[in-house]
Short mmCIF file of C-alpha atoms in Angstrom, two decimals:
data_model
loop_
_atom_site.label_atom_id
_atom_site.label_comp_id
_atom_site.label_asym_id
_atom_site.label_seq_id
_atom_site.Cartn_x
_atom_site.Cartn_y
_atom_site.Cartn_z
CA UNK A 4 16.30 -1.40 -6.24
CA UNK A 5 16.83 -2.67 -2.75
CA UNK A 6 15.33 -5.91 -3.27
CA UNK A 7 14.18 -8.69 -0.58
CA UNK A 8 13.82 -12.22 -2.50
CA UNK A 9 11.33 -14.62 -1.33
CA UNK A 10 10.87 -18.52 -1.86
CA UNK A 11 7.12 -17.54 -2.34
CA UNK A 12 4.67 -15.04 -1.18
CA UNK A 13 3.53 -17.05 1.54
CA UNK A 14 7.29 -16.18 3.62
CA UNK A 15 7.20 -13.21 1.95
CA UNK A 16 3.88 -12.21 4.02
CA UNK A 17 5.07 -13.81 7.02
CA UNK A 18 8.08 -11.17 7.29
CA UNK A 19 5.32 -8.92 6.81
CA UNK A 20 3.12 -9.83 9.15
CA UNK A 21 5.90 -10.20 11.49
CA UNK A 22 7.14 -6.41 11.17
CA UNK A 23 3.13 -5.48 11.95
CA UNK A 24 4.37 -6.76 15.67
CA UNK A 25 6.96 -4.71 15.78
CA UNK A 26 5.69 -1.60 14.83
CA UNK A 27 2.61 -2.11 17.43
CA UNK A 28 5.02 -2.63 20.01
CA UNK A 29 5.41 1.29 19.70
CA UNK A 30 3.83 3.42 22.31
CA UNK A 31 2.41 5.59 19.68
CA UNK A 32 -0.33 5.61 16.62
CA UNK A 33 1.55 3.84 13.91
CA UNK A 34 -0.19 5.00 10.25
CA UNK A 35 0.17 2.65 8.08
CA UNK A 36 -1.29 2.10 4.22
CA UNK A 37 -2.60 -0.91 2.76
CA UNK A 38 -2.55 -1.65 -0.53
CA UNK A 39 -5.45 -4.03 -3.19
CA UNK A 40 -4.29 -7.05 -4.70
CA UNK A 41 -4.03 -10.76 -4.77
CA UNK A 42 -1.22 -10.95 -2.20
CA UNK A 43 -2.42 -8.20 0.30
CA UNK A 44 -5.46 -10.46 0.61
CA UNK A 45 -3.04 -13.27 1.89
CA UNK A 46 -1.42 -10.91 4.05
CA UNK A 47 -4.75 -9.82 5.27
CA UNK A 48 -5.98 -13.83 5.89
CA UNK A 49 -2.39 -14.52 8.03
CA UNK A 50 -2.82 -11.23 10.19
CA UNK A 51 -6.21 -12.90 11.20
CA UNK A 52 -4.65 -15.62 12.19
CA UNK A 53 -2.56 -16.74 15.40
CA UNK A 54 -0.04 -15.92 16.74
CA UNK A 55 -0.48 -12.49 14.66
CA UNK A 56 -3.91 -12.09 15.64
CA UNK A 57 -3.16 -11.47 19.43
CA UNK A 58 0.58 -10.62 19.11
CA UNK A 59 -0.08 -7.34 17.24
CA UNK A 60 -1.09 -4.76 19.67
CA UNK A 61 -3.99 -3.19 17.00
CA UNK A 62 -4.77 -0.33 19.37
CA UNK A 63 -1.49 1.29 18.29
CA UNK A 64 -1.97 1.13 14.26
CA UNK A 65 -3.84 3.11 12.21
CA UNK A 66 -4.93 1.63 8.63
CA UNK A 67 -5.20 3.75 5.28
CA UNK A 68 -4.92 2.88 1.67
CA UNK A 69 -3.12 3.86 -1.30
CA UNK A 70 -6.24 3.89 -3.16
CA UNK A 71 -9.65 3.15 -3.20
CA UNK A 72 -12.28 2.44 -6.08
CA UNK A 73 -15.69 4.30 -6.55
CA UNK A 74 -17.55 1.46 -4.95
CA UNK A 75 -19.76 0.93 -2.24
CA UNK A 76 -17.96 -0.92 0.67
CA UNK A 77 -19.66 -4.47 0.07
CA UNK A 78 -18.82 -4.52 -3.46
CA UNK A 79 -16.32 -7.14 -4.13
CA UNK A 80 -13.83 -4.40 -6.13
CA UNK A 81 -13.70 -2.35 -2.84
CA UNK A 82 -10.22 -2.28 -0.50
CA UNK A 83 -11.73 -1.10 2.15
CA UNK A 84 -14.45 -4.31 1.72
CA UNK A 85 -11.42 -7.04 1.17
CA UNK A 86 -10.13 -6.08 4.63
CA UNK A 87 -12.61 -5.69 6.51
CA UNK A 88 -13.72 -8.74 5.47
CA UNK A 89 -10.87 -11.14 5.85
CA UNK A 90 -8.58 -9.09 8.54
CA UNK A 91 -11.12 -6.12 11.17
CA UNK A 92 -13.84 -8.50 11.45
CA UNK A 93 -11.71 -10.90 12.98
CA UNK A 94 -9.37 -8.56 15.68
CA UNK A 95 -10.11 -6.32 18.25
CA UNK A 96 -9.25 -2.82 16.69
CA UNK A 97 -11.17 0.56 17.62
CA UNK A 98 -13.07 1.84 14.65
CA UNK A 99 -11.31 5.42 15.21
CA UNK A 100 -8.32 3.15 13.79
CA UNK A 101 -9.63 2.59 10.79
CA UNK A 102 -9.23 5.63 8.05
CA UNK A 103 -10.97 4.38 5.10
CA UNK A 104 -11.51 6.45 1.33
CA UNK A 105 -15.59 6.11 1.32
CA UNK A 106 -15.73 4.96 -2.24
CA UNK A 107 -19.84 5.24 -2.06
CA UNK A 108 -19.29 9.04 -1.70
CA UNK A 109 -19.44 11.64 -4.81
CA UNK A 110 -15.77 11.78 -5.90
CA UNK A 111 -15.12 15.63 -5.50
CA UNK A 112 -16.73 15.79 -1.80
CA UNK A 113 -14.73 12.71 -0.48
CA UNK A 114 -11.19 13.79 -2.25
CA UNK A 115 -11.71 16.66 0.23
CA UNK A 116 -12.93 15.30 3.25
CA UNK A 117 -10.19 12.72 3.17
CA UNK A 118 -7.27 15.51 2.33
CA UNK A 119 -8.92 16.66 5.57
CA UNK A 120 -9.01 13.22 7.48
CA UNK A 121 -5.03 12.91 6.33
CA UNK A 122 -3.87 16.58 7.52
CA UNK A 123 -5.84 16.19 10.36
CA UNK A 124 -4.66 12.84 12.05
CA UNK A 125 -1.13 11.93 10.46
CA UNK A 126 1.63 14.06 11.99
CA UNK A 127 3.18 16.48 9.03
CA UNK A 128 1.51 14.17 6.71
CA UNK A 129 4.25 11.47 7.14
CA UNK A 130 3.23 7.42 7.33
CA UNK A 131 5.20 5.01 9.04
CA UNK A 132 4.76 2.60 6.15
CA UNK A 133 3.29 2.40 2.87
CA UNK A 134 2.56 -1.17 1.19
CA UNK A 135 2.50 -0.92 -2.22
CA UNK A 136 1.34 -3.39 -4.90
CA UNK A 137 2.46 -3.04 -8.66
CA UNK A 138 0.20 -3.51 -11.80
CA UNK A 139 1.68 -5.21 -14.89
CA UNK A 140 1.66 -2.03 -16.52
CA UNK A 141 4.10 -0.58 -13.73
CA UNK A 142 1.30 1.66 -11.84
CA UNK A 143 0.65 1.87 -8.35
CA UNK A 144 -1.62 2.68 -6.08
CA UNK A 145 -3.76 4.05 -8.99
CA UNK A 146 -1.37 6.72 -10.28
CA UNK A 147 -0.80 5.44 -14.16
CA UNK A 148 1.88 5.39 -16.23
CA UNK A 149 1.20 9.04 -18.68
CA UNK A 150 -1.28 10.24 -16.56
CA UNK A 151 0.05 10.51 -13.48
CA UNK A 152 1.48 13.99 -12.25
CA UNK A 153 4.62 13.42 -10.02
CA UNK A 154 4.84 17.37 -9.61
CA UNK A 155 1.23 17.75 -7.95
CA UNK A 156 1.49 18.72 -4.12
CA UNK A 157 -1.85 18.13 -2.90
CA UNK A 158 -2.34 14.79 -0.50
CA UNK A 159 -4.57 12.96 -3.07
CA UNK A 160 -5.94 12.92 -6.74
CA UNK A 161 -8.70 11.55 -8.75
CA UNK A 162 -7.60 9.02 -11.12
CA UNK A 163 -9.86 7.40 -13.98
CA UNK A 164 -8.68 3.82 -14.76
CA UNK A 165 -7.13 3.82 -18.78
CA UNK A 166 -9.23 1.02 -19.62
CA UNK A 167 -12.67 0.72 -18.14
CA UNK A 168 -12.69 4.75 -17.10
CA UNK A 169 -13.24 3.81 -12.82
CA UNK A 170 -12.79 6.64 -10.90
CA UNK A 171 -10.81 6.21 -7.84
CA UNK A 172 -9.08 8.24 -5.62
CA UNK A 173 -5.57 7.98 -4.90
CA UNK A 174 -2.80 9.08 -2.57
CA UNK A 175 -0.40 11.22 -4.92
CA UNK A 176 3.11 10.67 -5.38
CA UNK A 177 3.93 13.60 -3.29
CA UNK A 178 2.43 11.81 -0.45
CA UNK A 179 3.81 8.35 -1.12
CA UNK A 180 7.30 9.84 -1.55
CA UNK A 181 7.16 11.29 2.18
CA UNK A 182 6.94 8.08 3.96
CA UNK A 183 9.46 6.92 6.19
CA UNK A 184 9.56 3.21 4.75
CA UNK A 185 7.79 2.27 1.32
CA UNK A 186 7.51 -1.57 0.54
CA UNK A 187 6.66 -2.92 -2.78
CA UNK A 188 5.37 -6.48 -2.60
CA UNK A 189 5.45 -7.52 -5.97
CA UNK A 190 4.65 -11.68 -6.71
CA UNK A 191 4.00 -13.43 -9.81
CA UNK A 192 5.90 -14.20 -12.92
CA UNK A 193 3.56 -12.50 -14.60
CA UNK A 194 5.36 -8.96 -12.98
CA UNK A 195 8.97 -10.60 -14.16
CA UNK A 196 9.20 -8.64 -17.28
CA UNK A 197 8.48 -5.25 -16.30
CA UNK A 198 10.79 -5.86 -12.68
CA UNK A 199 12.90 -6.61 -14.83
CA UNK A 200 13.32 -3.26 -16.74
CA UNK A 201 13.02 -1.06 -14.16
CA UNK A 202 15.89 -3.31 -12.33
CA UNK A 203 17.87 -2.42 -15.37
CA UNK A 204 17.22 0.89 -16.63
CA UNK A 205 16.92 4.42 -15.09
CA UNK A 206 13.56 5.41 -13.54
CA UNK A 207 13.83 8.45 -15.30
CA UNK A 208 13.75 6.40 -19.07
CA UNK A 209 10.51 4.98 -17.86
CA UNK A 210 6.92 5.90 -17.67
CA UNK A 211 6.39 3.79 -14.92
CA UNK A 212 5.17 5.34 -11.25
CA UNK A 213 6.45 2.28 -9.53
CA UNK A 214 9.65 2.92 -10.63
CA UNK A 215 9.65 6.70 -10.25
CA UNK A 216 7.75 6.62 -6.52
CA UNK A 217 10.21 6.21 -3.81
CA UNK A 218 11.13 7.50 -0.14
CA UNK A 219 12.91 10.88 0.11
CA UNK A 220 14.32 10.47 3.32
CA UNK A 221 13.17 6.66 4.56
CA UNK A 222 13.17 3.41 2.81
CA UNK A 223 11.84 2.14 -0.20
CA UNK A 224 12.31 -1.60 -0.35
CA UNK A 225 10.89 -4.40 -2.71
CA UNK A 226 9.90 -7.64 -1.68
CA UNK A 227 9.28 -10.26 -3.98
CA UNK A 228 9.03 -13.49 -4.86
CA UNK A 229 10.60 -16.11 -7.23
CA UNK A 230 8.33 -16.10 -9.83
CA UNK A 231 8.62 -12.27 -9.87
CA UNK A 232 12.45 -11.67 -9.72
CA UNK A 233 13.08 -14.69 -11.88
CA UNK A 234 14.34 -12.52 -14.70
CA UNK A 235 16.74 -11.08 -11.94
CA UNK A 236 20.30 -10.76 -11.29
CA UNK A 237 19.68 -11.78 -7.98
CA UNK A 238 20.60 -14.58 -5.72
CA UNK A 239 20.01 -14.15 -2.23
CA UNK A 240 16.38 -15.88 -0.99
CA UNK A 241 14.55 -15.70 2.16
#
């Protein structure tokens, strides 16, 4: 694991944010994917903020997700919804930009039409970057630990969540694994255990995707913070 430690999520979203500038300072369409969770949402609520709110150049990024629920796009449990609400309705960014999974859609029918959407706009299928979260039973994105088939070559799946049975749809593993920089941001103590194991043992002794799923060619990173990596043989803090 090439690991980044943080004093807190706070700093560790402000290198975030800060990289945002960086890649919109590119005289190109930069596609980038978002991930759900707790600390996205404070990444989210800092990119709407100055100096990041005016600094980035938003013309020149383009926003998917890992994942997205079944959901219409006002319900609370939606990705799309979170963002929107706390980070596009704040900035300046053309709605072409924005390349969301439309959750209020019949499954099968948007699977397709967002296969389409990916071929279509992102050059050989490649993202910049890919933020990725990480569940405390080591999924991500929502490819699940047993169910999730690292062998399957198409651009996205439908998953079913193992508890409550929500479909969502998902960008496979394939996909994920093509990026040129993948980022875990990983925060909590309640994430220390299972960091811990896959810090320790082989991916390929665990069932875990976020310990499987990693660049091919680019960068797969993980940036965490105290409580997370506390269980880590790790000194060095940003």
């Amino acid at each position: 694991m090439n690991c980044l430690i943080f004093n807190d999520a706070e700093s560790a979203v402000q290198k975030i944010a800060k990289e945002f500038v960086e890649y919109s300072l590119q005289n190109r369409p930069v596609h980038i994917s978002l991930s759900g969770g707790s600390t996205p949402k404070l990444l989210f609520k800092t990119l709407a903020t100055s100096p990041f709110k005016t600094e980035v150049h938003w013309e020149n990024l383009h926003f998917w997700w890992g994942d997205e629920r079944m959901v219409e796009p006002e319900n609370p449990e939606s990705n799309y919804g979170e963002v929107k609400k706390l980070l596009f309705d704040h900035i300046k960014i053309p709605s072409q930009n924005i390349h969301r999974i439309r959750g209020e859609q019949p499954v099968e029918l948007e699977l397709q039409r967002f296969e389409r959407e990916i071929r279509k706009v992102v050059p050989n299928q490649v993202f910049d970057w890919i933020i990725l979260g990480m569940g405390t039973d080591g999924h991500t994105a929502s490819l699940f630990p047993y169910q999730t088939n690292f062998n399957d070559n198409n651009l996205a799946v439908i998953a079913a969540h193992p508890d409550s049975g929500q479909l969502r749809i998902s960008k496979t593993a394939h996909l994920i694994e093509q990026s040129k920089r993948i980022t875990y941001l990983v925060t909590g103590a309640g994430k220390a255990e299972i960091l811990k194991e896959i810090y320790t043992e082989s991916a390929e002794n665990l069932p875990y995707p976020a310990a499987k799923i990693q660049s091919k060619e680019g960068i797969t990173e993980w940036f965490l913070d105290k409580d997370a990596a506390n269980l880590l043989e790790i000194n060095s803090t940003f």
